[in-house]
PDB file of C-alpha atoms and ligand atoms in Angstrom:
ATOM      1  CA  UNK A   1      30.435  72.322  68.046  1.00 65.00           C
ATOM      2  CA  UNK A   2      30.843  71.062  64.485  1.00 78.00           C
ATOM      3  CA  UNK A   3      29.816  74.487  63.251  1.00 94.00           C
ATOM      4  CA  UNK A   4      32.300  76.142  65.560  1.00 96.00           C
ATOM      5  CA  UNK A   5      35.067  73.768  64.419  1.00 98.00           C
ATOM      6  CA  UNK A   6      34.369  74.647  60.783  1.00 97.00           C
ATOM      7  CA  UNK A   7      34.316  78.346  61.624  1.00 97.00           C
ATOM      8  CA  UNK A   8      37.617  78.241  63.510  1.00 98.00           C
ATOM      9  CA  UNK A   9      39.224  76.083  60.818  1.00 98.00           C
ATOM     10  CA  UNK A  10      38.202  78.575  58.137  1.00 98.00           C
ATOM     11  CA  UNK A  11      39.452  81.524  60.204  1.00 98.00           C
ATOM     12  CA  UNK A  12      42.766  79.773  60.801  1.00 98.00           C
ATOM     13  CA  UNK A  13      43.210  78.873  57.136  1.00 98.00           C
ATOM     14  CA  UNK A  14      42.564  82.479  56.117  1.00 98.00           C
ATOM     15  CA  UNK A  15      44.963  83.764  58.736  1.00 98.00           C
ATOM     16  CA  UNK A  16      47.680  81.346  57.642  1.00 98.00           C
ATOM     17  CA  UNK A  17      47.243  82.374  54.011  1.00 98.00           C
ATOM     18  CA  UNK A  18      47.627  86.042  54.963  1.00 98.00           C
ATOM     19  CA  UNK A  19      50.693  85.263  57.078  1.00 98.00           C
ATOM     20  CA  UNK A  20      52.242  83.357  54.174  1.00 98.00           C
ATOM     21  CA  UNK A  21      51.586  86.279  51.829  1.00 98.00           C
ATOM     22  CA  UNK A  22      52.980  88.816  54.298  1.00 98.00           C
ATOM     23  CA  UNK A  23      56.096  86.672  54.795  1.00 98.00           C
ATOM     24  CA  UNK A  24      56.611  86.365  51.078  1.00 98.00           C
ATOM     25  CA  UNK A  25      56.270  90.122  50.688  1.00 98.00           C
ATOM     26  CA  UNK A  26      58.777  90.685  53.495  1.00 98.00           C
ATOM     27  CA  UNK A  27      61.199  88.039  52.240  1.00 98.00           C
ATOM     28  CA  UNK A  28      60.733  85.978  55.376  1.00 98.00           C
ATOM     29  CA  UNK A  29      60.095  82.301  56.015  1.00 98.00           C
ATOM     30  CA  UNK A  30      56.614  81.647  57.443  1.00 97.00           C
ATOM     31  CA  UNK A  31      58.199  78.986  59.660  1.00 97.00           C
ATOM     32  CA  UNK A  32      59.684  81.870  61.690  1.00 96.00           C
ATOM     33  CA  UNK A  33      56.196  82.969  62.737  1.00 98.00           C
ATOM     34  CA  UNK A  34      54.265  81.607  65.704  1.00 98.00           C
ATOM     35  CA  UNK A  35      50.572  82.375  66.054  1.00 98.00           C
ATOM     36  CA  UNK A  36      49.439  82.901  69.620  1.00 98.00           C
ATOM     37  CA  UNK A  37      45.670  82.479  69.743  1.00 98.00           C
ATOM     38  CA  UNK A  38      44.415  85.122  72.154  1.00 98.00           C
ATOM     39  CA  UNK A  39      41.654  83.181  73.833  1.00 98.00           C
ATOM     40  CA  UNK A  40      40.568  85.780  76.391  1.00 97.00           C
ATOM     41  CA  UNK A  41      36.764  85.833  76.781  1.00 96.00           C
ATOM     42  CA  UNK A  42      36.454  82.551  74.837  1.00 97.00           C
ATOM     43  CA  UNK A  43      35.759  79.204  76.497  1.00 97.00           C
ATOM     44  CA  UNK A  44      38.129  76.275  76.912  1.00 98.00           C
ATOM     45  CA  UNK A  45      36.109  74.325  74.344  1.00 97.00           C
ATOM     46  CA  UNK A  46      37.346  76.753  71.677  1.00 98.00           C
ATOM     47  CA  UNK A  47      40.916  76.242  72.825  1.00 98.00           C
ATOM     48  CA  UNK A  48      40.468  72.471  72.480  1.00 98.00           C
ATOM     49  CA  UNK A  49      39.273  72.958  68.913  1.00 98.00           C
ATOM     50  CA  UNK A  50      42.215  75.201  68.053  1.00 98.00           C
ATOM     51  CA  UNK A  51      44.540  72.636  69.610  1.00 98.00           C
ATOM     52  CA  UNK A  52      42.982  69.966  67.385  1.00 98.00           C
ATOM     53  CA  UNK A  53      43.616  72.304  64.460  1.00 98.00           C
ATOM     54  CA  UNK A  54      47.289  72.396  65.380  1.00 98.00           C
ATOM     55  CA  UNK A  55      47.739  75.491  67.558  1.00 98.00           C
ATOM     56  CA  UNK A  56      49.777  75.146  70.745  1.00 98.00           C
ATOM     57  CA  UNK A  57      50.249  78.747  71.875  1.00 98.00           C
ATOM     58  CA  UNK A  58      47.463  80.562  73.712  1.00 98.00           C
ATOM     59  CA  UNK A  59      47.366  84.056  75.144  1.00 98.00           C
ATOM     60  CA  UNK A  60      45.363  85.401  78.058  1.00 98.00           C
ATOM     61  CA  UNK A  61      45.367  88.799  79.726  1.00 97.00           C
ATOM     62  CA  UNK A  62      43.525  88.241  83.026  1.00 97.00           C
ATOM     63  CA  UNK A  63      44.756  85.845  85.664  1.00 98.00           C
ATOM     64  CA  UNK A  64      41.266  85.110  87.031  1.00 97.00           C
ATOM     65  CA  UNK A  65      40.255  83.712  83.658  1.00 97.00           C
ATOM     66  CA  UNK A  66      43.597  82.253  82.604  1.00 98.00           C
ATOM     67  CA  UNK A  67      44.264  80.139  85.665  1.00 97.00           C
ATOM     68  CA  UNK A  68      40.879  78.449  85.355  1.00 98.00           C
ATOM     69  CA  UNK A  69      41.455  77.590  81.689  1.00 98.00           C
ATOM     70  CA  UNK A  70      44.999  76.386  82.329  1.00 98.00           C
ATOM     71  CA  UNK A  71      43.605  73.983  84.930  1.00 98.00           C
ATOM     72  CA  UNK A  72      40.734  72.839  82.683  1.00 98.00           C
ATOM     73  CA  UNK A  73      43.173  72.171  79.842  1.00 98.00           C
ATOM     74  CA  UNK A  74      46.048  70.680  81.800  1.00 98.00           C
ATOM     75  CA  UNK A  75      45.656  67.417  79.853  1.00 98.00           C
ATOM     76  CA  UNK A  76      46.885  69.219  76.703  1.00 98.00           C
ATOM     77  CA  UNK A  77      50.488  70.274  76.136  1.00 96.00           C
ATOM     78  CA  UNK A  78      49.842  73.984  75.616  1.00 98.00           C
ATOM     79  CA  UNK A  79      52.135  76.978  75.912  1.00 98.00           C
ATOM     80  CA  UNK A  80      50.419  79.723  77.896  1.00 98.00           C
ATOM     81  CA  UNK A  81      51.347  83.312  77.180  1.00 98.00           C
ATOM     82  CA  UNK A  82      50.347  85.937  79.694  1.00 98.00           C
ATOM     83  CA  UNK A  83      49.945  89.070  77.578  1.00 98.00           C
ATOM     84  CA  UNK A  84      48.190  91.597  79.819  1.00 92.00           C
ATOM     85  CA  UNK A  85      49.229  94.208  82.328  1.00 94.00           C
ATOM     86  CA  UNK A  86      50.322  92.131  85.288  1.00 96.00           C
ATOM     87  CA  UNK A  87      49.822  93.210  88.890  1.00 96.00           C
ATOM     88  CA  UNK A  88      52.657  92.173  91.163  1.00 97.00           C
ATOM     89  CA  UNK A  89      50.208  90.434  93.503  1.00 97.00           C
ATOM     90  CA  UNK A  90      49.118  88.154  90.634  1.00 98.00           C
ATOM     91  CA  UNK A  91      52.660  87.007  89.867  1.00 98.00           C
ATOM     92  CA  UNK A  92      52.389  84.012  92.168  1.00 98.00           C
ATOM     93  CA  UNK A  93      49.341  82.642  90.374  1.00 98.00           C
ATOM     94  CA  UNK A  94      50.590  83.435  86.869  1.00 98.00           C
ATOM     95  CA  UNK A  95      53.969  81.759  87.459  1.00 98.00           C
ATOM     96  CA  UNK A  96      52.174  78.460  88.122  1.00 98.00           C
ATOM     97  CA  UNK A  97      50.868  78.104  84.556  1.00 98.00           C
ATOM     98  CA  UNK A  98      52.373  80.760  82.280  1.00 98.00           C
ATOM     99  CA  UNK A  99      55.253  79.646  80.094  1.00 98.00           C
ATOM    100  CA  UNK A 100      55.880  83.170  78.855  1.00 98.00           C
ATOM    101  CA  UNK A 101      54.983  86.567  80.260  1.00 98.00           C
ATOM    102  CA  UNK A 102      54.909  89.255  77.560  1.00 98.00           C
ATOM    103  CA  UNK A 103      54.270  92.321  79.621  1.00 95.00           C
ATOM    104  CA  UNK A 104      57.343  92.577  81.842  1.00 98.00           C
ATOM    105  CA  UNK A 105      57.958  96.263  82.390  1.00 97.00           C
ATOM    106  CA  UNK A 106      59.307  97.002  85.860  1.00 97.00           C
ATOM    107  CA  UNK A 107      61.808  95.779  88.451  1.00 98.00           C
ATOM    108  CA  UNK A 108      59.204  94.924  91.121  1.00 98.00           C
ATOM    109  CA  UNK A 109      57.364  92.682  88.695  1.00 98.00           C
ATOM    110  CA  UNK A 110      60.575  90.869  87.722  1.00 98.00           C
ATOM    111  CA  UNK A 111      61.391  90.289  91.397  1.00 98.00           C
ATOM    112  CA  UNK A 112      57.876  89.015  92.119  1.00 98.00           C
ATOM    113  CA  UNK A 113      57.830  86.707  89.080  1.00 98.00           C
ATOM    114  CA  UNK A 114      61.247  85.334  89.912  1.00 98.00           C
ATOM    115  CA  UNK A 115      60.262  84.506  93.480  1.00 98.00           C
ATOM    116  CA  UNK A 116      57.006  82.964  92.269  1.00 98.00           C
ATOM    117  CA  UNK A 117      58.622  80.887  89.527  1.00 98.00           C
ATOM    118  CA  UNK A 118      61.267  79.688  91.944  1.00 98.00           C
ATOM    119  CA  UNK A 119      58.716  78.516  94.480  1.00 97.00           C
ATOM    120  CA  UNK A 120      56.630  76.892  91.724  1.00 98.00           C
ATOM    121  CA  UNK A 121      59.829  75.181  90.500  1.00 98.00           C
ATOM    122  CA  UNK A 122      59.184  76.439  86.987  1.00 98.00           C
ATOM    123  CA  UNK A 123      61.098  78.480  84.464  1.00 98.00           C
ATOM    124  CA  UNK A 124      59.126  81.439  83.145  1.00 98.00           C
ATOM    125  CA  UNK A 125      60.275  83.122  79.945  1.00 98.00           C
ATOM    126  CA  UNK A 126      60.006  86.904  79.970  1.00 98.00           C
ATOM    127  CA  UNK A 127      59.477  89.369  77.171  1.00 98.00           C
ATOM    128  CA  UNK A 128      60.148  92.987  78.019  1.00 98.00           C
ATOM    129  CA  UNK A 129      57.353  95.231  76.863  1.00 98.00           C
ATOM    130  CA  UNK A 130      58.841  98.126  74.933  1.00 98.00           C
ATOM    131  CA  UNK A 131      57.061 101.168  73.580  1.00 97.00           C
ATOM    132  CA  UNK A 132      57.543 102.028  69.921  1.00 96.00           C
ATOM    133  CA  UNK A 133      56.125 105.485  70.664  1.00 93.00           C
ATOM    134  CA  UNK A 134      58.729 107.957  71.945  1.00 88.00           C
ATOM    135  CA  UNK A 135      55.921 110.258  73.112  1.00 88.00           C
ATOM    136  CA  UNK A 136      54.134 107.589  75.176  1.00 84.00           C
ATOM    137  CA  UNK A 137      53.537 108.460  78.828  1.00 80.00           C
ATOM    138  CA  UNK A 138      55.592 106.373  81.259  1.00 77.00           C
ATOM    139  CA  UNK A 139      53.922 103.492  83.055  1.00 72.00           C
ATOM    140  CA  UNK A 140      51.644 102.150  80.350  1.00 73.00           C
ATOM    141  CA  UNK A 141      52.302 100.426  77.075  1.00 82.00           C
ATOM    142  CA  UNK A 142      55.874  99.467  77.828  1.00 94.00           C
ATOM    143  CA  UNK A 143      59.163 101.093  78.690  1.00 97.00           C
ATOM    144  CA  UNK A 144      61.227 103.317  76.443  1.00 97.00           C
ATOM    145  CA  UNK A 145      64.070 101.515  74.622  1.00 97.00           C
ATOM    146  CA  UNK A 146      66.698 103.146  76.839  1.00 97.00           C
ATOM    147  CA  UNK A 147      65.237 101.397  79.877  1.00 97.00           C
ATOM    148  CA  UNK A 148      65.523  97.892  78.414  1.00 98.00           C
ATOM    149  CA  UNK A 149      69.089  97.071  79.355  1.00 98.00           C
ATOM    150  CA  UNK A 150      68.623  97.372  83.120  1.00 98.00           C
ATOM    151  CA  UNK A 151      65.453  95.269  83.038  1.00 98.00           C
ATOM    152  CA  UNK A 152      67.082  92.684  80.779  1.00 98.00           C
ATOM    153  CA  UNK A 153      70.058  92.377  83.144  1.00 98.00           C
ATOM    154  CA  UNK A 154      67.710  91.891  86.061  1.00 98.00           C
ATOM    155  CA  UNK A 155      65.869  89.087  84.239  1.00 98.00           C
ATOM    156  CA  UNK A 156      69.155  87.492  83.121  1.00 98.00           C
ATOM    157  CA  UNK A 157      70.503  87.575  86.672  1.00 98.00           C
ATOM    158  CA  UNK A 158      67.337  86.087  88.172  1.00 98.00           C
ATOM    159  CA  UNK A 159      67.083  82.525  89.445  1.00 98.00           C
ATOM    160  CA  UNK A 160      64.035  81.216  87.598  1.00 98.00           C
ATOM    161  CA  UNK A 161      63.339  83.594  84.718  1.00 98.00           C
ATOM    162  CA  UNK A 162      64.685  83.434  81.190  1.00 98.00           C
ATOM    163  CA  UNK A 163      65.093  86.506  79.018  1.00 98.00           C
ATOM    164  CA  UNK A 164      63.217  85.575  75.836  1.00 98.00           C
ATOM    165  CA  UNK A 165      62.774  88.804  73.897  1.00 98.00           C
ATOM    166  CA  UNK A 166      60.632  91.876  73.396  1.00 98.00           C
ATOM    167  CA  UNK A 167      56.940  92.594  73.089  1.00 98.00           C
ATOM    168  CA  UNK A 168      55.203  95.686  71.783  1.00 98.00           C
ATOM    169  CA  UNK A 169      51.727  97.004  71.039  1.00 96.00           C
ATOM    170  CA  UNK A 170      51.301  99.524  68.245  1.00 95.00           C
ATOM    171  CA  UNK A 171      49.941 102.830  69.565  1.00 92.00           C
ATOM    172  CA  UNK A 172      46.435 103.731  68.403  1.00 89.00           C
ATOM    173  CA  UNK A 173      45.822 106.559  66.040  1.00 89.00           C
ATOM    174  CA  UNK A 174      48.675 106.124  63.605  1.00 92.00           C
ATOM    175  CA  UNK A 175      49.056 103.763  60.670  1.00 95.00           C
ATOM    176  CA  UNK A 176      50.493 100.393  61.689  1.00 94.00           C
ATOM    177  CA  UNK A 177      53.452 100.510  59.312  1.00 95.00           C
ATOM    178  CA  UNK A 178      54.524 103.860  60.757  1.00 96.00           C
ATOM    179  CA  UNK A 179      53.821 102.662  64.288  1.00 96.00           C
ATOM    180  CA  UNK A 180      56.135  99.663  63.905  1.00 97.00           C
ATOM    181  CA  UNK A 181      58.827 101.576  61.991  1.00 97.00           C
ATOM    182  CA  UNK A 182      61.100 101.969  65.069  1.00 97.00           C
ATOM    183  CA  UNK A 183      60.824  98.283  65.993  1.00 98.00           C
ATOM    184  CA  UNK A 184      63.579  96.748  63.807  1.00 98.00           C
ATOM    185  CA  UNK A 185      66.159  99.193  65.157  1.00 98.00           C
ATOM    186  CA  UNK A 186      65.087  98.577  68.754  1.00 98.00           C
ATOM    187  CA  UNK A 187      65.247  94.806  68.224  1.00 98.00           C
ATOM    188  CA  UNK A 188      68.628  94.965  66.515  1.00 98.00           C
ATOM    189  CA  UNK A 189      70.194  96.986  69.294  1.00 98.00           C
ATOM    190  CA  UNK A 190      68.640  94.759  71.959  1.00 98.00           C
ATOM    191  CA  UNK A 191      69.744  91.513  70.320  1.00 98.00           C
ATOM    192  CA  UNK A 192      73.234  92.962  69.914  1.00 98.00           C
ATOM    193  CA  UNK A 193      73.452  92.978  73.704  1.00 98.00           C
ATOM    194  CA  UNK A 194      71.256  89.969  74.462  1.00 98.00           C
ATOM    195  CA  UNK A 195      71.728  87.675  71.467  1.00 98.00           C
ATOM    196  CA  UNK A 196      69.726  84.743  72.813  1.00 98.00           C
ATOM    197  CA  UNK A 197      66.593  86.865  73.424  1.00 98.00           C
ATOM    198  CA  UNK A 198      65.207  86.343  69.927  1.00 98.00           C
ATOM    199  CA  UNK A 199      61.414  86.536  70.344  1.00 98.00           C
ATOM    200  CA  UNK A 200      59.591  89.565  68.994  1.00 98.00           C
ATOM    201  CA  UNK A 201      55.929  89.608  70.026  1.00 98.00           C
ATOM    202  CA  UNK A 202      54.148  92.174  67.874  1.00 98.00           C
ATOM    203  CA  UNK A 203      51.024  92.319  65.773  1.00 98.00           C
ATOM    204  CA  UNK A 204      47.371  91.679  66.496  1.00 98.00           C
ATOM    205  CA  UNK A 205      44.380  91.040  64.231  1.00 97.00           C
ATOM    206  CA  UNK A 206      44.480  94.543  62.792  1.00 97.00           C
ATOM    207  CA  UNK A 207      48.200  94.980  62.217  1.00 98.00           C
ATOM    208  CA  UNK A 208      49.959  91.611  62.006  1.00 98.00           C
ATOM    209  CA  UNK A 209      51.041  92.061  58.389  1.00 98.00           C
ATOM    210  CA  UNK A 210      52.889  95.279  59.251  1.00 98.00           C
ATOM    211  CA  UNK A 211      54.318  93.537  62.317  1.00 98.00           C
ATOM    212  CA  UNK A 212      55.671  90.728  60.121  1.00 98.00           C
ATOM    213  CA  UNK A 213      57.308  93.339  57.909  1.00 98.00           C
ATOM    214  CA  UNK A 214      58.868  94.858  61.044  1.00 98.00           C
ATOM    215  CA  UNK A 215      60.330  91.530  62.226  1.00 98.00           C
ATOM    216  CA  UNK A 216      57.691  90.003  64.517  1.00 98.00           C
ATOM    217  CA  UNK A 217      58.178  86.339  65.390  1.00 98.00           C
ATOM    218  CA  UNK A 218      55.067  85.951  67.564  1.00 98.00           C
ATOM    219  CA  UNK A 219      51.664  87.309  66.543  1.00 98.00           C
ATOM    220  CA  UNK A 220      48.928  87.730  69.144  1.00 98.00           C
ATOM    221  CA  UNK A 221      45.708  87.059  67.278  1.00 98.00           C
ATOM    222  CA  UNK A 222      42.305  87.221  68.945  1.00 98.00           C
ATOM    223  CA  UNK A 223      39.291  88.449  66.995  1.00 97.00           C
ATOM    224  CA  UNK A 224      40.451  87.315  63.572  1.00 97.00           C
ATOM    225  CA  UNK A 225      40.570  83.723  64.793  1.00 98.00           C
ATOM    226  CA  UNK A 226      37.844  83.557  67.391  1.00 98.00           C
ATOM    227  CA  UNK A 227      35.410  86.311  66.500  1.00 95.00           C
ATOM    228  CA  UNK A 228      34.442  89.609  67.993  1.00 89.00           C
ATOM    229  CA  UNK A 229      33.291  88.718  71.434  1.00 75.00           C
ATOM    230  CA  UNK A 230      33.170  85.713  73.636  1.00 66.00           C
ATOM    231  CA  UNK A 231      31.632  84.723  76.909  1.00 63.00           C
ATOM    232  CA  UNK A 232      33.379  82.228  79.077  1.00 59.00           C
ATOM    233  CA  UNK A 233      30.675  79.767  79.951  1.00 50.00           C
TER     234      UNK A 233
HETATM  235  C1  PLP B   1      43.412  91.188  73.180  1.00 78.14           C
HETATM  236  C2  PLP B   1      44.865  91.352  72.849  1.00 78.14           C
HETATM  237  C3  PLP B   1      45.363  90.946  71.603  1.00 78.14           C
HETATM  238  C4  PLP B   1      44.490  90.384  70.495  1.00 78.14           C
HETATM  239  O1  PLP B   1      43.789  91.417  69.899  1.00 78.14           O
HETATM  240  P1  PLP B   1      42.919  91.170  68.558  1.00 78.14           P
HETATM  241  O2  PLP B   1      42.816  92.522  67.981  1.00 78.14           O
HETATM  242  O3  PLP B   1      41.620  90.611  69.007  1.00 78.14           O
HETATM  243  O4  PLP B   1      43.695  90.240  67.714  1.00 78.14           O
HETATM  244  C5  PLP B   1      46.725  91.081  71.383  1.00 78.14           C
HETATM  245  N1  PLP B   1      47.552  91.600  72.315  1.00 78.14           N
HETATM  246  C6  PLP B   1      47.108  92.003  73.519  1.00 78.14           C
HETATM  247  C7  PLP B   1      48.074  92.575  74.496  1.00 78.14           C
HETATM  248  C8  PLP B   1      45.749  91.893  73.829  1.00 78.14           C
HETATM  249  O5  PLP B   1      45.302  92.300  75.032  1.00 78.14           O
END
């Protein structure tokens, strides 16, 4: 465990140095950036180490795994981000521990999350997943920008959900800077209508510097922090 602590500390220090450099390059303040450690496939012991190292935000993409870790780590004050495709029938479980859901992309999911959050007596913050690829097929990887307003109104009008912002994943196969190029315009238009929804979740291990340049506030970092594969033990 000492070896793992040293490894994670070194990974985190390197990541923070790269974030600082990317912020400087973009003329941004590094204090605007939150690192979400994507802990999927990695055990709760790693999350405890990262918590000791100062991280508070953790991302998971499968409810089966996430709800177990949230229970194991309930003694820590963590913010859980659900970042994966979310099935409506998992909304009830996710609303019990998730503080933010990044992958909100359809009316049925908003309705299910709202009902679940209400019965769990919790507020769940929602990020609408938007596609930065105008050629993307519907139904995966987020909605087109023109569909955001109706979803945002539905979240705003809900009983137990809070509209927090936008989330995107760069499409594969094109350079990250080009992939994120539409993002600032999408964010600006969205925040013009929904000025309190300020979070921009964009950037992963391979493209977070370009995401910072495009205005990301929340980076979802897995492999760069934790390594290339994990097994929940
Ligand atoms: C796994 C995952 C990440 C982290 O990816 P890395 O490349 O390991 O940093 C970020 N976002 C989503 C939606 C993911 O599923």
